[in-house]
Coordinates of C-alpha atoms in Angstrom, one line a residue:
M15 CA 45.1 -61.6 -18.4
I16 CA 42.8 -61.5 -21.4
Q17 CA 39.2 -60.8 -20.4
T18 CA 36.5 -63.3 -21.2
V19 CA 34.7 -61.0 -23.5
L20 CA 37.8 -60.2 -25.5
R21 CA 38.6 -63.9 -25.8
E22 CA 35.2 -64.5 -27.2
E23 CA 35.5 -61.7 -29.7
M24 CA 38.9 -62.9 -30.9
E25 CA 37.7 -66.4 -31.3
K26 CA 35.0 -65.0 -33.7
I27 CA 37.7 -63.7 -36.0
L28 CA 40.3 -66.4 -35.7
T29 CA 40.3 -70.3 -35.3
P30 CA 41.4 -71.8 -32.0
D31 CA 44.8 -72.9 -33.3
Q32 CA 45.6 -69.2 -34.2
I33 CA 45.4 -68.0 -30.6
L34 CA 47.9 -69.1 -27.9
Y35 CA 47.1 -67.9 -24.4
N36 CA 49.9 -67.4 -21.8
E37 CA 52.5 -68.3 -24.5
P38 CA 56.2 -68.3 -23.4
M39 CA 57.9 -65.8 -25.6
D40 CA 61.4 -67.4 -25.4
R41 CA 60.0 -69.6 -28.2
H42 CA 59.5 -66.7 -30.5
C43 CA 62.5 -64.4 -30.0
S44 CA 66.0 -64.9 -31.2
F45 CA 67.6 -64.3 -27.8
R46 CA 65.6 -67.3 -26.5
T47 CA 64.5 -65.5 -23.5
G48 CA 61.3 -63.8 -22.3
G49 CA 58.2 -64.6 -20.1
P50 CA 54.7 -65.3 -21.3
A51 CA 52.5 -63.0 -23.3
D52 CA 48.8 -62.9 -22.3
A53 CA 48.2 -64.0 -25.9
L54 CA 50.1 -64.6 -29.0
V55 CA 47.9 -64.5 -32.1
K56 CA 48.8 -65.6 -35.6
V57 CA 46.9 -63.8 -38.4
K58 CA 47.0 -65.1 -42.0
T59 CA 45.1 -62.6 -44.1
E60 CA 44.7 -58.8 -44.4
K61 CA 41.1 -59.2 -43.4
E62 CA 42.0 -61.0 -40.1
M63 CA 44.7 -58.4 -39.4
A64 CA 42.3 -55.5 -39.8
A65 CA 39.5 -57.0 -37.8
L66 CA 41.8 -58.1 -34.9
L67 CA 43.6 -54.7 -34.6
Q68 CA 40.3 -52.9 -34.7
L69 CA 39.0 -55.1 -31.9
L70 CA 42.0 -54.6 -29.8
R71 CA 41.9 -50.8 -30.3
N72 CA 38.2 -50.7 -29.4
C73 CA 38.9 -52.7 -26.2
G74 CA 41.9 -50.7 -25.2
E75 CA 44.0 -53.8 -25.2
P76 CA 47.8 -53.3 -25.5
C77 CA 49.2 -55.1 -28.6
F78 CA 52.6 -55.5 -30.3
L79 CA 53.3 -56.5 -33.9
L80 CA 55.9 -59.3 -34.0
G81 CA 58.0 -60.5 -36.9
K82 CA 60.5 -63.2 -36.2
G83 CA 61.6 -61.6 -32.9
T84 CA 65.1 -61.0 -34.2
N85 CA 65.4 -57.5 -32.9
L86 CA 63.6 -57.8 -29.7
L87 CA 64.2 -58.5 -26.0
I88 CA 61.0 -59.4 -24.0
G89 CA 61.2 -59.1 -20.2
D90 CA 61.2 -62.2 -17.9
G91 CA 57.8 -61.0 -16.6
G92 CA 56.4 -61.3 -20.1
Y93 CA 53.9 -59.0 -21.9
R94 CA 50.5 -57.9 -20.6
G95 CA 48.5 -57.8 -23.8
V96 CA 48.3 -59.4 -27.2
I97 CA 51.2 -60.0 -29.5
V98 CA 50.2 -60.3 -33.1
T99 CA 52.3 -62.0 -35.7
A100 CA 51.9 -62.8 -39.4
A101 CA 55.3 -64.4 -39.6
A102 CA 55.8 -67.5 -41.7
E103 CA 56.2 -70.8 -39.8
P104 CA 59.9 -72.0 -39.8
A105 CA 59.2 -74.4 -42.7
E106 CA 60.8 -72.4 -45.4
N107 CA 64.1 -74.2 -45.6
L108 CA 63.0 -75.2 -49.1
P109 CA 65.8 -74.7 -51.6
E110 CA 64.3 -71.7 -53.3
G111 CA 61.9 -70.3 -50.6
K112 CA 58.2 -70.4 -50.3
E113 CA 55.9 -68.9 -52.9
E114 CA 52.2 -68.4 -53.0
H115 CA 50.7 -67.5 -56.4
S116 CA 47.4 -65.6 -56.5
P117 CA 45.0 -66.3 -59.3
E118 CA 45.2 -63.5 -62.0
G119 CA 43.1 -60.5 -60.9
V120 CA 42.4 -61.8 -57.4
D121 CA 44.2 -60.0 -54.6
D122 CA 44.4 -62.8 -52.2
L123 CA 48.1 -63.1 -51.2
P124 CA 48.5 -64.5 -47.7
L125 CA 50.3 -62.3 -45.2
D126 CA 53.3 -64.8 -45.3
G127 CA 53.1 -65.3 -49.1
I128 CA 55.3 -64.3 -52.0
R129 CA 54.2 -63.6 -55.5
V130 CA 56.6 -63.0 -58.6
D131 CA 55.3 -60.9 -61.5
G132 CA 57.9 -60.0 -64.1
C133 CA 60.7 -58.1 -62.4
S134 CA 58.7 -57.4 -59.3
I135 CA 58.3 -59.5 -56.1
T136 CA 55.3 -58.9 -53.9
A137 CA 55.9 -60.2 -50.3
G138 CA 53.5 -60.3 -47.4
A139 CA 54.7 -58.7 -44.1
G140 CA 55.1 -62.1 -42.6
A141 CA 57.3 -63.6 -45.3
T142 CA 60.9 -63.8 -44.4
L143 CA 63.5 -61.7 -46.1
K144 CA 65.4 -64.8 -46.9
A145 CA 62.3 -66.4 -48.7
A146 CA 61.9 -63.2 -50.7
A147 CA 65.7 -63.2 -51.7
L148 CA 65.5 -66.9 -52.6
A149 CA 62.4 -66.3 -54.8
A150 CA 64.3 -63.5 -56.6
L151 CA 67.2 -66.0 -57.2
K152 CA 64.8 -68.6 -58.5
H153 CA 63.4 -66.1 -61.1
G154 CA 66.9 -64.6 -62.0
L155 CA 66.2 -61.2 -60.4
T156 CA 69.0 -59.3 -58.7
G157 CA 68.8 -56.7 -55.9
L158 CA 67.7 -58.7 -52.9
E159 CA 70.9 -60.7 -52.3
F160 CA 71.8 -58.6 -49.2
A161 CA 68.5 -59.8 -47.6
A162 CA 69.2 -63.5 -47.8
G163 CA 71.1 -63.6 -44.6
I164 CA 68.8 -61.1 -42.6
P165 CA 66.8 -63.4 -40.2
G166 CA 63.7 -61.2 -40.0
T167 CA 60.4 -60.7 -41.9
V168 CA 59.5 -58.3 -44.6
G169 CA 57.3 -56.3 -42.2
G170 CA 60.2 -56.0 -39.7
G171 CA 62.5 -55.0 -42.5
L172 CA 60.2 -52.2 -43.6
V173 CA 60.0 -50.9 -40.0
M174 CA 63.8 -50.5 -39.6
N175 CA 64.8 -50.3 -43.3
A176 CA 66.9 -53.4 -42.8
G177 CA 70.1 -53.5 -44.7
A178 CA 73.5 -55.3 -44.9
Y179 CA 76.6 -55.2 -47.1
G180 CA 75.6 -52.1 -49.0
G181 CA 72.0 -53.1 -49.6
E182 CA 68.9 -51.6 -48.0
I183 CA 65.2 -52.2 -48.2
R184 CA 64.6 -48.6 -49.4
L185 CA 66.7 -49.2 -52.5
V186 CA 64.5 -52.0 -53.8
T187 CA 61.1 -51.0 -52.6
G188 CA 58.4 -49.9 -55.1
T189 CA 55.3 -49.6 -53.0
V190 CA 54.3 -50.6 -49.4
R191 CA 50.7 -51.5 -48.4
L192 CA 49.9 -50.2 -44.9
L193 CA 46.9 -50.8 -42.6
M194 CA 46.3 -47.4 -41.0
P195 CA 44.9 -46.8 -37.5
D196 CA 41.5 -45.8 -38.9
G197 CA 41.2 -49.2 -40.6
S198 CA 41.9 -47.8 -44.1
V199 CA 44.5 -49.4 -46.4
R200 CA 46.9 -47.2 -48.2
E201 CA 49.7 -47.7 -50.7
Y202 CA 53.0 -45.7 -49.8
S203 CA 55.9 -44.9 -52.0
P204 CA 59.4 -45.2 -50.8
E205 CA 59.5 -41.4 -50.2
Q206 CA 56.4 -41.6 -48.1
M207 CA 57.9 -44.4 -46.1
E208 CA 60.6 -41.9 -44.9
F209 CA 63.3 -44.6 -44.9
G210 CA 66.4 -43.7 -43.0
Y211 CA 69.2 -45.4 -41.1
R212 CA 67.4 -48.2 -39.3
T213 CA 64.1 -46.3 -39.3
S214 CA 61.0 -45.6 -41.4
I215 CA 57.6 -43.9 -40.9
L216 CA 56.5 -47.1 -39.2
R217 CA 58.7 -46.1 -36.2
R218 CA 56.4 -43.2 -35.4
V219 CA 53.0 -44.0 -37.1
D220 CA 50.8 -46.6 -35.6
A221 CA 50.3 -48.5 -38.9
A222 CA 50.8 -52.1 -39.8
A223 CA 52.7 -53.2 -42.8
L224 CA 50.7 -55.7 -44.9
R225 CA 53.0 -56.2 -47.9
A226 CA 55.7 -54.7 -50.1
R227 CA 56.5 -54.7 -53.7
F228 CA 60.2 -55.0 -54.5
D229 CA 61.3 -53.8 -58.0
L230 CA 64.3 -55.7 -59.1
T231 CA 66.3 -56.2 -62.3
P232 CA 67.1 -59.3 -64.4
G233 CA 70.4 -61.0 -63.5
D234 CA 72.5 -64.1 -64.0
P235 CA 71.2 -66.8 -61.6
E236 CA 74.6 -68.1 -61.0
K237 CA 76.1 -64.7 -60.2
I238 CA 73.1 -64.1 -57.9
R239 CA 73.7 -67.4 -56.1
A240 CA 77.4 -66.7 -55.8
R241 CA 76.8 -63.4 -54.2
I242 CA 74.4 -64.8 -51.7
A243 CA 76.9 -67.5 -50.9
D244 CA 79.6 -65.0 -50.5
L245 CA 77.6 -62.8 -48.1
S246 CA 76.6 -65.9 -46.2
E247 CA 80.2 -66.9 -45.7
Q248 CA 81.1 -63.4 -44.6
R249 CA 78.4 -63.6 -42.0
R250 CA 79.6 -67.0 -40.7
S251 CA 83.2 -65.9 -40.5
K252 CA 82.6 -62.6 -38.7
Q253 CA 79.5 -63.0 -36.6
P254 CA 78.7 -65.3 -33.7
L255 CA 75.8 -67.1 -35.4
E256 CA 76.2 -70.1 -33.3
Y257 CA 74.7 -68.3 -30.3
P258 CA 71.2 -66.8 -29.7
S259 CA 71.4 -63.1 -30.2
A260 CA 69.5 -60.2 -31.9
G261 CA 72.2 -59.4 -34.4
S262 CA 73.8 -56.1 -34.2
T263 CA 72.8 -54.7 -30.8
F264 CA 73.5 -51.1 -31.3
K265 CA 73.1 -48.6 -34.2
R266 CA 76.3 -47.4 -35.9
P267 CA 77.2 -44.0 -34.5
E268 CA 78.0 -41.4 -37.1
G269 CA 81.7 -41.6 -38.0
F270 CA 82.3 -44.7 -35.8
F271 CA 81.6 -48.4 -35.5
A272 CA 79.8 -49.6 -32.4
G273 CA 81.8 -52.9 -32.3
K274 CA 85.2 -51.1 -32.3
L275 CA 84.1 -48.6 -29.6
I276 CA 83.0 -51.6 -27.4
M277 CA 86.3 -53.5 -28.1
D278 CA 88.3 -50.4 -27.3
A279 CA 86.5 -50.0 -24.0
G280 CA 87.9 -53.4 -23.0
L281 CA 84.5 -55.1 -23.1
A282 CA 85.1 -58.0 -25.4
G283 CA 83.9 -61.1 -23.5
Y284 CA 82.4 -59.0 -20.7
S285 CA 79.5 -61.0 -19.2
V286 CA 76.5 -60.7 -16.9
G287 CA 75.3 -64.2 -16.0
G288 CA 74.8 -66.0 -19.3
A289 CA 74.8 -62.9 -21.3
Q290 CA 78.0 -61.9 -23.0
V291 CA 79.6 -59.4 -25.4
S292 CA 80.8 -61.6 -28.2
E293 CA 84.6 -61.9 -28.5
K294 CA 84.1 -62.7 -32.3
H295 CA 82.2 -59.4 -32.9
C296 CA 81.8 -56.9 -30.1
G297 CA 78.7 -55.4 -31.7
F298 CA 76.8 -58.6 -30.7
V299 CA 75.4 -59.4 -27.3
I300 CA 74.9 -63.1 -27.1
N301 CA 73.2 -65.6 -24.9
R302 CA 76.0 -68.1 -24.2
G303 CA 73.5 -70.3 -22.3
G304 CA 71.1 -69.8 -19.5
A305 CA 70.9 -66.0 -19.7
N306 CA 67.6 -64.4 -18.9
S307 CA 66.3 -61.1 -20.3
A308 CA 67.3 -59.1 -17.1
Q309 CA 70.9 -60.2 -17.5
I310 CA 70.9 -59.3 -21.3
R311 CA 69.4 -55.9 -20.5
R312 CA 71.9 -55.2 -17.7
L313 CA 74.8 -56.1 -20.0
I314 CA 73.5 -53.8 -22.8
E315 CA 73.1 -50.9 -20.3
D316 CA 76.6 -51.6 -18.9
V317 CA 78.1 -51.4 -22.4
Q318 CA 76.3 -48.1 -23.1
N319 CA 77.5 -46.6 -19.8
K320 CA 81.2 -47.7 -20.2
V321 CA 81.5 -46.5 -23.9
F322 CA 79.9 -43.2 -22.8
E323 CA 82.3 -42.8 -20.0
D324 CA 85.3 -43.6 -22.2
T325 CA 84.3 -41.6 -25.3
G326 CA 81.3 -39.4 -24.6
I327 CA 79.3 -41.3 -27.3
R328 CA 76.0 -42.8 -26.2
L329 CA 75.4 -46.0 -28.2
E330 CA 71.8 -46.3 -29.3
R331 CA 70.1 -49.7 -29.2
E332 CA 68.7 -51.4 -32.3
V333 CA 67.1 -53.9 -29.9
I334 CA 63.6 -53.1 -28.6
F335 CA 62.8 -53.7 -25.0
L336 CA 59.3 -55.0 -24.5
G337 CA 57.2 -56.1 -21.6
E338 CA 57.9 -56.5 -17.8
F339 CA 61.5 -56.7 -16.7

C-alpha cells in the first residue's frame, strides 16, 4: 500500500489521471494475468521520469519500469510498489504510426514520441517498435523492418536487444539516452550498451532508457512495405498470435532451438489449467483462456525440468517473473 506521504509527493509531480492506485495488471501484460500493483504511474516526459524515480529512491519504494508488458508475468498477488510506464497508449493503429515533431532546436520529444531527421529516427522509450518501424517506412528508410512485428516498446527493446528474422536493435542503434541512478543523463554508444543475445547493460545497471536514435539507410518504400508484410505473414503462419502469450518464452540455447527441444520432450499441448505449450509453436506458452499466473509459472517450470531431465539442457527464461505468486 502506498503511504499517504508518498501519494502526496507523487501527486505534486504528476496529474491525477497519470496515477492509478491498486491497478489490476492483467490489463497491462500480454499474458492477460496478474494481480494489482499498489500504483501504476504513466510518465510523459523526461523531467517527470527523473523526478518520480528520484522520489521513489529517496523513499525506498520498490519500483519497476514497464513497457507493454510483453515479456512479463506478474504474480496473482500483484506487485507491492510502483510500476512506472512511459508506454504509448494503444491508439497507434494509424496507417504509418505516430510521430511527434519537436520544434527545431528544442529538445522536447515526449517519452512516447518519434522524430525523423534525415536518415535517423529518434524514438522515446515508450514508443512502440512497431510505430518506429512504420515511421521508417513512411520516410523511405530501411533497417527497422524486423521490428514492425515485435509488440514491445523501444525501451524494452533496448533492455533485451530485441530482434527477429536476422535483425537486432544493436544493428541500427546510434545512441541511447539513459537516466542514471544518480539523476544524471548520459548518451551511450552501442558499444557502451553492451548489447548481446537478449541482453544489454540495462540488465545489470539500474538506469532508465529515455530514448534511442536509430541510424537507417534510404530504401524503396514499396520494398520496405513488402518486407514488413512478408515478416508479418511469417509470424501469423508460425506463431500462436491468436492467444495471449509473452512471445518466445525461452532463450535459444547455444546450438539448439528451444521449441524443438520442448517438442522432442513430448510437451506439445501440455497444459496446467488454462496455460498450455502451444502446439503451433512449442517455444510459446499461451493462455488458452482462464489461466492465472501461478498456472503459467508452473507450466514454464515443468517444461524447464522435463527438458533438463531429457537432455541436460536448462532452458533459460526470456519471461520475467515479477511480484507475488
